[in-house]
Amino acid sequence: MLHAQPLTPQTLALCDTTLRDGEQTAGVAFSLSEKRAIAHALDCAGVAEIEVGIAAMGWNEVAEIRAVVAEIQRAAPVVWCRLRMNDLDMAQKTGVKRVHFAAPTSTAQLEGKLRVDRDWILRETAELVYCATQRGLEVSVGAEDASRTDPDFLIRLAEVAKAAGAIRFRLADTLGLLDPLGAYRLVSHLVSKIELPIEMHAHNDFGMATANTIMAAHAGATHLSVTVNGLGERAGNAALEEVGAALEAGGMHTGIDLTALHPLSDIVARASGRALPVQKPITGALVFAHESGIHVDAILKRADTYEDPRCAPERFGRERQIVIGKHSGAAGLCAALSEAGLPSSTEIAAQLKPLLRAHAIRTKRPANADDLRRMVARLTRASAQE
Ligand SMILES: CC(=O)SCCNC(=O)CCNC(=O)[C@H](O)C(C)(C)COP(=O)(O)OP(=O)(O)OC[C@H]1O[C@@H](n2cnc3c(N)ncnc32)[C@H](O)[C@@H]1OP(=O)(O)O
Ligand SMILES: O=C(O)CCC(=O)C(=O)O
């Protein structure tokens, strides 16, 4: 029977790939100024690494990577490559000292995409990693589609990569097929067999990228691949803000400034043209909003009744909102009436409730101070006519 152990406090490196896998989101393309702003904000937020792009896309991309890297003071920039000498040559033109080679490993990828066998992958990986290290670069290797690959081949590839000089081995759940138990089992097994540090790169096709990434950390992965707002191919990748916040809540160190996540998320939402769902954990507009009467009553008495300090708004530089709507009770209503400068009592609150519920159903939005003013005026007129 498998039990995930609580993580012992240690530092986990968050490796952001918003500018690479994030920009691979169908329909997303960043301008140079947007890339620079994202890189700067990621660096300030404290990520360990920033995958800055794919140099093999051409000379313009090489020039842009150079300009983006100039924004980065603390994080290590990384250029992504296929198993191709030309990709390495182009990566070198960026001046970046860290390159990552993605090695497809599953039968579907080998036969269907590259039309090569496993020996080809091992040979190319060895040659390219060795060549890159001889050129003074630091190299990581990724197993693309690792979750559909025979684990023994992953171990063999990691051995070859290590022997050729690689510093890390990335496991990509390229199609987002793992579940948390599967992620834990796979990473635990590989951690016990592979001598390189392991990085988890999870996709979100079944909505489990964050959970899988956390379970990979529990199983011994030291590096976690993430994107801001969970951008990325198809359903996206593990979200930086979710992974960072969850690890920190669990007592892990990520080096992330939690108060930087909301502004960072906003920059990426604008640049990607992908508005953030209001309920997106940590950064969504309404994730620190409370409406239900029982919750609001309790929170006004003591905040930790429904806001644990590990996930309280101030931890992320954000503010709590009390929303007045269909489920409001007397305590929340009285507070809102006082704040709006209106007469406030439990009797008034009781009279307001039916009006408020009708308003919420009709307008599909919370009531603001003007709405409350109108409702109180209506009650006053009605009682004057009695
Ligand atoms: C899982 C992932 O996220 S992988 C990263 C995916 N990211 C991207 O594709 C974004 C950027 N890509 C591009 O701009 C282009 O695809 C380029 C510049 C890389 C290549 O463009 P093109 O030369 O026009 O090739 P095209 O995109 O049609 O096909 C990809 C080629 O790369 C090959 N390839 C794919 N992955 C790998 C790999 N890891 N190692 C070696 N070759 C690879 C394919 O087999 C194909 O080669 P072929 O043309 O000889 O059949
Ligand atoms: O970088 C890698 O190693 C894998 C590429 C990737 O983004 C993926 O497989 O999802």
Coordinates of C-alpha atoms and ligand atoms in Angstrom, one line a residue:
M1 CA 0.0 0.0 0.0
L2 CA 1.4 3.3 -1.0
H3 CA 1.5 6.3 1.4
A4 CA 2.9 9.6 0.3
Q5 CA 5.3 10.8 3.0
P6 CA 5.0 14.4 4.1
L7 CA 7.8 16.4 2.4
T8 CA 10.7 17.2 4.7
P9 CA 11.6 20.8 4.5
Q10 CA 13.9 21.2 1.6
T11 CA 14.3 23.5 -1.4
L12 CA 12.5 22.6 -4.5
A13 CA 13.5 24.3 -7.7
L14 CA 10.6 25.7 -9.8
C15 CA 11.6 25.7 -13.5
D16 CA 9.3 28.0 -15.4
T17 CA 8.5 27.3 -19.0
T18 CA 5.9 30.0 -19.7
L19 CA 8.0 31.4 -22.5
R20 CA 8.4 27.9 -24.1
D21 CA 5.6 25.4 -23.4
G22 CA 3.4 28.3 -22.3
E23 CA 3.8 30.1 -25.6
Q24 CA 3.0 26.7 -27.3
T25 CA -0.6 27.1 -26.2
A26 CA -2.7 27.1 -29.4
G27 CA -3.2 30.7 -30.5
V28 CA -0.7 32.3 -28.0
A29 CA 2.2 34.4 -29.2
F30 CA 4.2 36.9 -27.1
S31 CA 5.7 40.1 -28.5
L32 CA 9.3 40.8 -27.5
S33 CA 8.3 43.4 -25.0
E34 CA 5.8 41.0 -23.4
K35 CA 8.5 38.3 -23.2
R36 CA 10.8 40.7 -21.5
A37 CA 8.2 41.8 -19.0
I38 CA 7.3 38.1 -18.3
A39 CA 11.0 37.2 -17.8
H40 CA 11.6 40.1 -15.5
A41 CA 8.5 39.3 -13.4
L42 CA 9.4 35.6 -13.2
D43 CA 12.9 36.5 -12.1
C44 CA 11.6 38.9 -9.4
A45 CA 9.1 36.2 -8.3
G46 CA 12.1 33.9 -7.6
V47 CA 11.8 31.0 -10.0
A48 CA 15.0 29.0 -10.2
E49 CA 15.1 28.6 -14.0
I50 CA 13.4 30.2 -17.0
E51 CA 13.0 28.2 -20.2
V52 CA 13.4 31.2 -22.6
G53 CA 12.5 29.6 -25.9
I54 CA 13.5 27.5 -28.9
A55 CA 16.5 28.9 -30.7
A56 CA 16.0 26.5 -33.6
M57 CA 12.9 28.5 -34.6
G58 CA 15.3 31.0 -36.3
W59 CA 17.5 34.0 -36.1
N60 CA 14.7 36.3 -34.9
E61 CA 14.0 34.0 -32.0
V62 CA 17.7 33.9 -31.2
A63 CA 17.8 37.7 -31.1
E64 CA 14.7 37.8 -28.9
I65 CA 16.1 35.1 -26.5
R66 CA 19.2 37.3 -26.1
A67 CA 17.1 40.3 -25.3
V68 CA 14.9 38.3 -22.9
V69 CA 18.0 36.9 -21.1
A70 CA 19.2 40.5 -20.5
E71 CA 16.2 40.9 -18.2
I72 CA 17.1 38.0 -16.0
Q73 CA 19.3 38.7 -13.0
R74 CA 18.9 35.7 -10.7
A75 CA 17.2 32.7 -12.4
A76 CA 19.1 30.4 -14.8
P77 CA 17.9 30.8 -18.4
V78 CA 17.6 27.6 -20.4
V79 CA 17.2 27.1 -24.2
W80 CA 15.1 24.1 -25.4
C81 CA 16.5 21.9 -28.2
R82 CA 15.4 18.8 -30.2
L83 CA 18.0 16.1 -30.6
R84 CA 19.6 17.9 -33.5
M85 CA 23.0 19.4 -33.9
N86 CA 21.4 22.4 -35.6
D87 CA 19.3 23.1 -32.6
L88 CA 22.4 23.0 -30.4
D89 CA 24.3 25.3 -32.8
M90 CA 21.4 27.8 -32.8
A91 CA 21.1 27.6 -29.0
Q92 CA 24.7 28.4 -28.7
K93 CA 24.2 31.6 -30.7
T94 CA 21.9 32.9 -27.9
G95 CA 24.9 33.0 -25.5
V96 CA 22.8 31.0 -22.9
K97 CA 24.9 28.5 -21.0
R98 CA 22.2 26.0 -20.2
V99 CA 20.5 23.9 -22.9
H100 CA 17.9 21.2 -22.6
F101 CA 17.5 18.3 -25.1
A102 CA 14.1 16.7 -25.5
A103 CA 14.4 13.0 -26.4
P104 CA 11.2 11.3 -27.4
T105 CA 11.0 7.9 -25.7
S106 CA 7.7 6.2 -26.2
T107 CA 7.0 3.7 -29.0
A108 CA 4.4 6.0 -30.4
Q109 CA 6.9 8.9 -30.6
L110 CA 9.8 6.8 -31.9
E111 CA 7.8 5.0 -34.5
G112 CA 5.2 7.5 -35.3
K113 CA 7.1 10.8 -35.2
L114 CA 10.8 10.2 -35.6
R115 CA 10.7 6.8 -37.4
V116 CA 13.8 5.7 -35.4
D117 CA 14.6 3.1 -32.8
R118 CA 15.7 3.3 -29.2
D119 CA 19.4 2.9 -30.2
W120 CA 19.1 6.0 -32.3
I121 CA 17.8 8.0 -29.3
L122 CA 20.6 6.7 -27.1
R123 CA 23.3 7.5 -29.7
E124 CA 22.0 11.0 -30.5
T125 CA 21.5 11.9 -26.8
A126 CA 25.1 10.7 -26.0
E127 CA 26.6 12.6 -28.9
L128 CA 24.7 15.9 -28.4
V129 CA 25.1 16.0 -24.6
Y130 CA 28.8 15.3 -24.9
C131 CA 29.2 17.8 -27.7
A132 CA 27.3 20.5 -25.7
T133 CA 29.3 19.9 -22.6
Q134 CA 32.5 20.1 -24.6
R135 CA 31.4 23.5 -25.7
G136 CA 31.1 24.6 -22.1
L137 CA 27.3 24.3 -21.8
E138 CA 25.3 22.7 -18.9
V139 CA 22.9 20.2 -20.3
S140 CA 19.7 18.6 -19.1
V141 CA 17.8 15.8 -21.0
G142 CA 14.1 15.3 -21.1
A143 CA 12.2 12.1 -21.8
E144 CA 9.3 13.2 -23.9
D145 CA 6.2 11.0 -23.4
A146 CA 7.9 9.4 -20.5
S147 CA 4.6 8.2 -19.0
R148 CA 4.0 6.0 -22.0
T149 CA 7.5 4.6 -22.0
D150 CA 9.0 1.4 -20.6
P151 CA 10.7 2.6 -17.4
D152 CA 13.7 0.5 -18.1
F153 CA 14.3 2.5 -21.2
L154 CA 14.0 5.7 -19.2
I155 CA 16.7 4.4 -16.8
R156 CA 18.9 3.5 -19.7
L157 CA 18.5 6.9 -21.3
A158 CA 19.3 8.6 -18.0
E159 CA 22.4 6.5 -17.6
V160 CA 23.6 7.5 -21.1
A161 CA 22.8 11.1 -20.5
K162 CA 24.7 11.2 -17.2
A163 CA 27.7 9.4 -18.7
A164 CA 27.8 12.0 -21.5
G165 CA 27.7 14.9 -18.9
A166 CA 24.0 15.8 -18.3
I167 CA 23.2 17.4 -15.0
R168 CA 19.5 16.5 -14.8
F169 CA 16.8 14.2 -16.2
R170 CA 13.3 15.5 -17.0
L171 CA 10.3 13.2 -17.1
A172 CA 7.5 14.6 -19.3
D173 CA 4.0 13.4 -18.9
T174 CA 3.5 14.8 -22.3
L175 CA -0.1 13.8 -22.8
G176 CA -1.1 14.4 -19.2
L177 CA -2.0 10.8 -18.6
L178 CA -0.7 10.2 -15.1
D179 CA -2.8 10.4 -12.0
P180 CA -1.2 11.4 -8.7
L181 CA -0.7 7.8 -7.6
G182 CA 0.9 6.9 -10.9
A183 CA 3.1 10.0 -10.8
Y184 CA 4.3 9.1 -7.3
R185 CA 5.0 5.4 -8.3
L186 CA 6.8 6.3 -11.5
V187 CA 9.0 9.0 -9.9
S188 CA 9.8 6.9 -6.8
H189 CA 10.9 4.0 -8.9
L190 CA 13.1 6.2 -11.1
V191 CA 14.6 8.2 -8.2
S192 CA 15.8 4.8 -6.8
K193 CA 17.4 3.9 -10.1
I194 CA 18.6 7.1 -11.7
E195 CA 21.6 9.0 -10.3
L196 CA 20.6 12.4 -11.9
P197 CA 18.3 14.8 -10.2
I198 CA 14.8 14.4 -11.6
E199 CA 12.5 17.1 -12.9
M200 CA 8.8 16.6 -13.4
H201 CA 7.0 18.2 -16.4
A202 CA 3.3 17.6 -16.1
H203 CA 0.5 18.4 -18.5
N204 CA -3.1 19.0 -17.4
D205 CA -5.3 17.0 -19.8
F206 CA -7.2 15.4 -16.9
G207 CA -6.8 18.4 -14.6
M208 CA -4.1 16.7 -12.5
A209 CA -0.9 18.5 -13.5
T210 CA -0.6 20.3 -10.2
A211 CA -1.4 17.2 -8.1
N212 CA 1.0 15.1 -10.2
T213 CA 3.7 17.7 -9.8
I214 CA 3.3 17.8 -6.0
M215 CA 3.3 14.0 -5.9
A216 CA 6.5 13.9 -8.0
A217 CA 8.0 16.2 -5.3
H218 CA 6.9 13.8 -2.6
A219 CA 8.5 11.0 -4.5
G220 CA 11.8 12.7 -4.7
A221 CA 11.8 15.0 -7.8
T222 CA 13.9 18.0 -7.0
H223 CA 12.9 20.2 -10.0
L224 CA 9.4 21.0 -11.0
S225 CA 8.4 22.4 -14.4
V226 CA 5.6 24.9 -14.3
T227 CA 4.0 27.7 -16.3
V228 CA 2.2 30.9 -15.1
N229 CA -1.6 30.5 -15.2
G230 CA -1.0 26.8 -16.3
L231 CA -0.5 27.9 -19.9
G232 CA 0.8 25.2 -22.2
E233 CA 0.0 22.7 -24.9
R234 CA -3.7 21.7 -25.0
A235 CA -5.1 21.9 -21.4
G236 CA -1.7 23.3 -20.3
N237 CA 0.9 22.6 -17.7
A238 CA 1.1 22.6 -13.9
A239 CA 0.5 26.2 -12.8
L240 CA 3.4 28.0 -11.1
E241 CA 1.1 29.8 -8.7
E242 CA -0.7 26.5 -7.6
V243 CA 2.5 24.4 -7.3
G244 CA 4.4 27.2 -5.5
A245 CA 1.6 28.0 -3.1
A246 CA 0.9 24.4 -2.3
L247 CA 4.5 23.5 -1.6
E248 CA 5.0 26.6 0.6
A249 CA 1.8 25.8 2.4
G250 CA 3.3 22.3 3.1
G251 CA 6.4 23.8 4.6
M252 CA 8.6 23.4 1.5
H253 CA 10.9 26.2 0.3
T254 CA 10.7 27.2 -3.3
G255 CA 12.3 30.6 -3.2
I256 CA 9.0 32.0 -4.6
D257 CA 7.7 35.4 -3.4
L258 CA 4.1 34.5 -3.0
T259 CA 3.1 38.2 -3.2
A260 CA 4.5 38.4 -6.7
L261 CA 2.2 35.7 -8.1
H262 CA -0.9 37.8 -8.7
P263 CA 0.9 40.6 -10.6
L264 CA 2.8 38.0 -12.6
S265 CA -0.4 36.1 -13.4
D266 CA -1.9 39.4 -14.6
I267 CA 1.0 40.2 -16.9
V268 CA 0.8 36.7 -18.5
A269 CA -3.0 36.8 -18.8
R270 CA -2.8 40.0 -20.8
A271 CA 0.1 39.0 -22.9
S272 CA -1.4 35.6 -23.7
G273 CA -4.9 37.0 -24.3
R274 CA -6.2 34.3 -22.0
A275 CA -8.3 35.9 -19.2
L276 CA -8.0 34.2 -15.9
P277 CA -11.1 32.3 -14.7
V278 CA -12.3 34.2 -11.6
Q279 CA -12.0 31.0 -9.5
K280 CA -8.4 30.1 -10.6
P281 CA -6.7 29.1 -7.4
I282 CA -4.4 31.7 -5.8
T283 CA -4.7 34.3 -8.6
G284 CA -8.4 34.4 -9.7
A285 CA -10.3 37.6 -9.0
L286 CA -12.8 35.9 -6.6
V287 CA -10.8 33.2 -4.8
F288 CA -10.7 35.3 -1.6
A289 CA -14.4 36.3 -1.8
H290 CA -17.0 35.0 0.6
E291 CA -20.8 35.3 0.3
S292 CA -22.5 32.6 2.3
G293 CA -24.0 33.8 5.5
I294 CA -22.6 31.1 7.8
H295 CA -19.1 31.7 6.4
V296 CA -19.2 35.5 6.5
D297 CA -20.6 35.5 10.1
A298 CA -17.8 33.2 11.2
I299 CA -15.1 35.1 9.3
L300 CA -16.2 38.4 10.8
K301 CA -15.8 36.8 14.2
R302 CA -12.5 35.1 13.4
A303 CA -10.8 34.9 10.0
D304 CA -9.2 31.4 10.4
T305 CA -12.7 29.8 10.6
Y306 CA -12.8 29.7 6.8
E307 CA -9.4 31.1 5.8
D308 CA -6.4 29.0 6.8
P309 CA -3.3 31.2 7.3
R310 CA -1.5 29.0 4.7
C311 CA -4.0 30.1 2.1
A312 CA -5.1 33.5 3.4
P313 CA -5.3 36.5 1.0
E314 CA -2.6 38.5 2.8
R315 CA -0.1 35.7 2.2
F316 CA -0.4 36.5 -1.5
G317 CA -0.6 40.3 -1.2
R318 CA -4.4 40.1 -1.8
E319 CA -7.5 41.2 0.1
R320 CA -10.6 39.4 1.3
Q321 CA -13.9 40.4 -0.3
I322 CA -17.3 40.1 1.4
V323 CA -19.8 39.7 -1.4
I324 CA -23.5 40.4 -0.8
G325 CA -25.7 38.0 -2.7
K326 CA -28.4 35.3 -2.6
H327 CA -26.7 33.4 0.2
S328 CA -25.9 36.4 2.5
G329 CA -27.0 36.3 6.1
A330 CA -27.6 39.0 8.7
A331 CA -24.0 39.4 9.8
G332 CA -22.7 40.1 6.3
L333 CA -25.6 42.3 5.4
C334 CA -25.4 44.4 8.5
A335 CA -21.7 44.9 7.8
A336 CA -22.3 45.9 4.2
L337 CA -25.1 48.3 5.2
S338 CA -22.9 50.0 7.7
E339 CA -20.1 50.3 5.2
A340 CA -22.5 51.8 2.7
G341 CA -23.6 54.4 5.3
L342 CA -27.1 52.9 5.5
P343 CA -29.1 52.1 8.6
S344 CA -28.1 48.6 9.8
S345 CA -30.0 46.2 12.0
T346 CA -31.0 42.5 12.0
E347 CA -34.6 43.6 11.3
I348 CA -33.5 45.6 8.2
A349 CA -31.3 42.6 7.1
A350 CA -34.3 40.2 7.5
Q351 CA -36.5 42.5 5.3
L352 CA -33.8 42.9 2.7
K353 CA -33.1 39.2 2.2
P354 CA -36.1 38.5 -0.2
L355 CA -35.2 41.6 -2.3
L356 CA -31.5 40.6 -2.3
R357 CA -32.3 37.0 -3.5
A358 CA -34.5 38.2 -6.3
H359 CA -31.8 40.7 -7.3
A360 CA -29.2 38.0 -7.4
I361 CA -31.3 35.7 -9.5
R362 CA -32.3 38.5 -11.9
T363 CA -28.9 40.1 -12.3
K364 CA -26.5 37.2 -11.8
R365 CA -24.2 39.5 -9.9
P366 CA -23.5 40.6 -6.3
A367 CA -25.3 43.6 -4.9
N368 CA -23.2 46.8 -4.5
A369 CA -23.7 49.8 -2.3
D370 CA -26.0 51.5 -4.8
D371 CA -28.2 48.3 -5.1
L372 CA -28.4 48.2 -1.3
R373 CA -29.4 51.9 -1.2
R374 CA -32.2 51.3 -3.7
M375 CA -33.4 48.2 -1.8
V376 CA -33.4 50.1 1.5
A377 CA -35.3 53.0 -0.1
R378 CA -37.9 50.5 -1.4
L379 CA -38.4 49.1 2.0
T380 CA -38.7 52.6 3.5
R381 CA -41.3 53.6 0.8
A382 CA -43.3 50.3 1.5
S383 CA -43.3 50.9 5.2
A384 CA -44.4 54.5 4.7
Q385 CA -47.4 53.4 2.6
E386 CA -48.5 50.9 5.3
Ligands
LIG1 C1 6.2 18.1 -26.4 C2 6.7 19.4 -26.8 O1 6.4 20.4 -26.3 S1 7.9 19.4 -28.1 C3 8.1 21.1 -28.5 C4 7.2 21.6 -29.5 N1 7.4 23.0 -29.8 C5 7.3 23.4 -31.0 O2 7.1 22.7 -32.0 C6 7.3 24.9 -31.2 C7 8.3 25.5 -32.2 N2 8.5 24.7 -33.4 C8 8.8 25.2 -34.6 O3 8.9 26.4 -34.8 C9 9.1 24.3 -35.7 O4 8.3 23.1 -35.4 C10 10.6 23.9 -35.8 C11 11.4 25.2 -36.1 C12 11.2 23.4 -34.5 C13 10.8 22.9 -36.8 O5 10.1 23.3 -38.0 P1 10.2 22.5 -39.3 O6 11.6 22.2 -39.7 O7 9.3 23.2 -40.3 O8 9.6 21.0 -39.0 P2 8.1 20.6 -38.5 O9 7.7 21.5 -37.4 O10 7.2 20.4 -39.6 O11 8.4 19.1 -37.9 C14 9.2 18.9 -36.8 C15 10.4 18.1 -37.1 O12 11.2 17.9 -35.9 C16 11.4 16.5 -35.7 N3 11.4 16.3 -34.2 C17 10.4 16.5 -33.4 N4 10.8 16.3 -32.1 C18 12.2 16.0 -32.2 C19 13.2 15.7 -31.3 N5 12.9 15.8 -30.0 N6 14.4 15.5 -31.7 C20 14.7 15.5 -33.0 N7 13.8 15.8 -34.0 C21 12.5 16.0 -33.6 C22 10.2 15.9 -36.4 O13 10.5 14.5 -36.6 C23 10.1 16.7 -37.6 O14 11.2 16.3 -38.4 P3 11.1 16.0 -40.0 O15 10.7 17.4 -40.6 O16 12.4 15.6 -40.4 O17 10.0 15.0 -40.2
LIG2 O1 11.2 19.2 -22.6 C1 11.0 18.1 -22.6 O2 11.9 17.3 -22.3 C2 9.7 17.5 -23.0 C3 8.9 18.5 -23.9 C4 7.6 18.8 -23.4 O3 7.2 19.9 -23.2 C5 6.6 17.7 -23.2 O4 6.9 16.6 -23.5 O5 5.5 18.0 -22.7

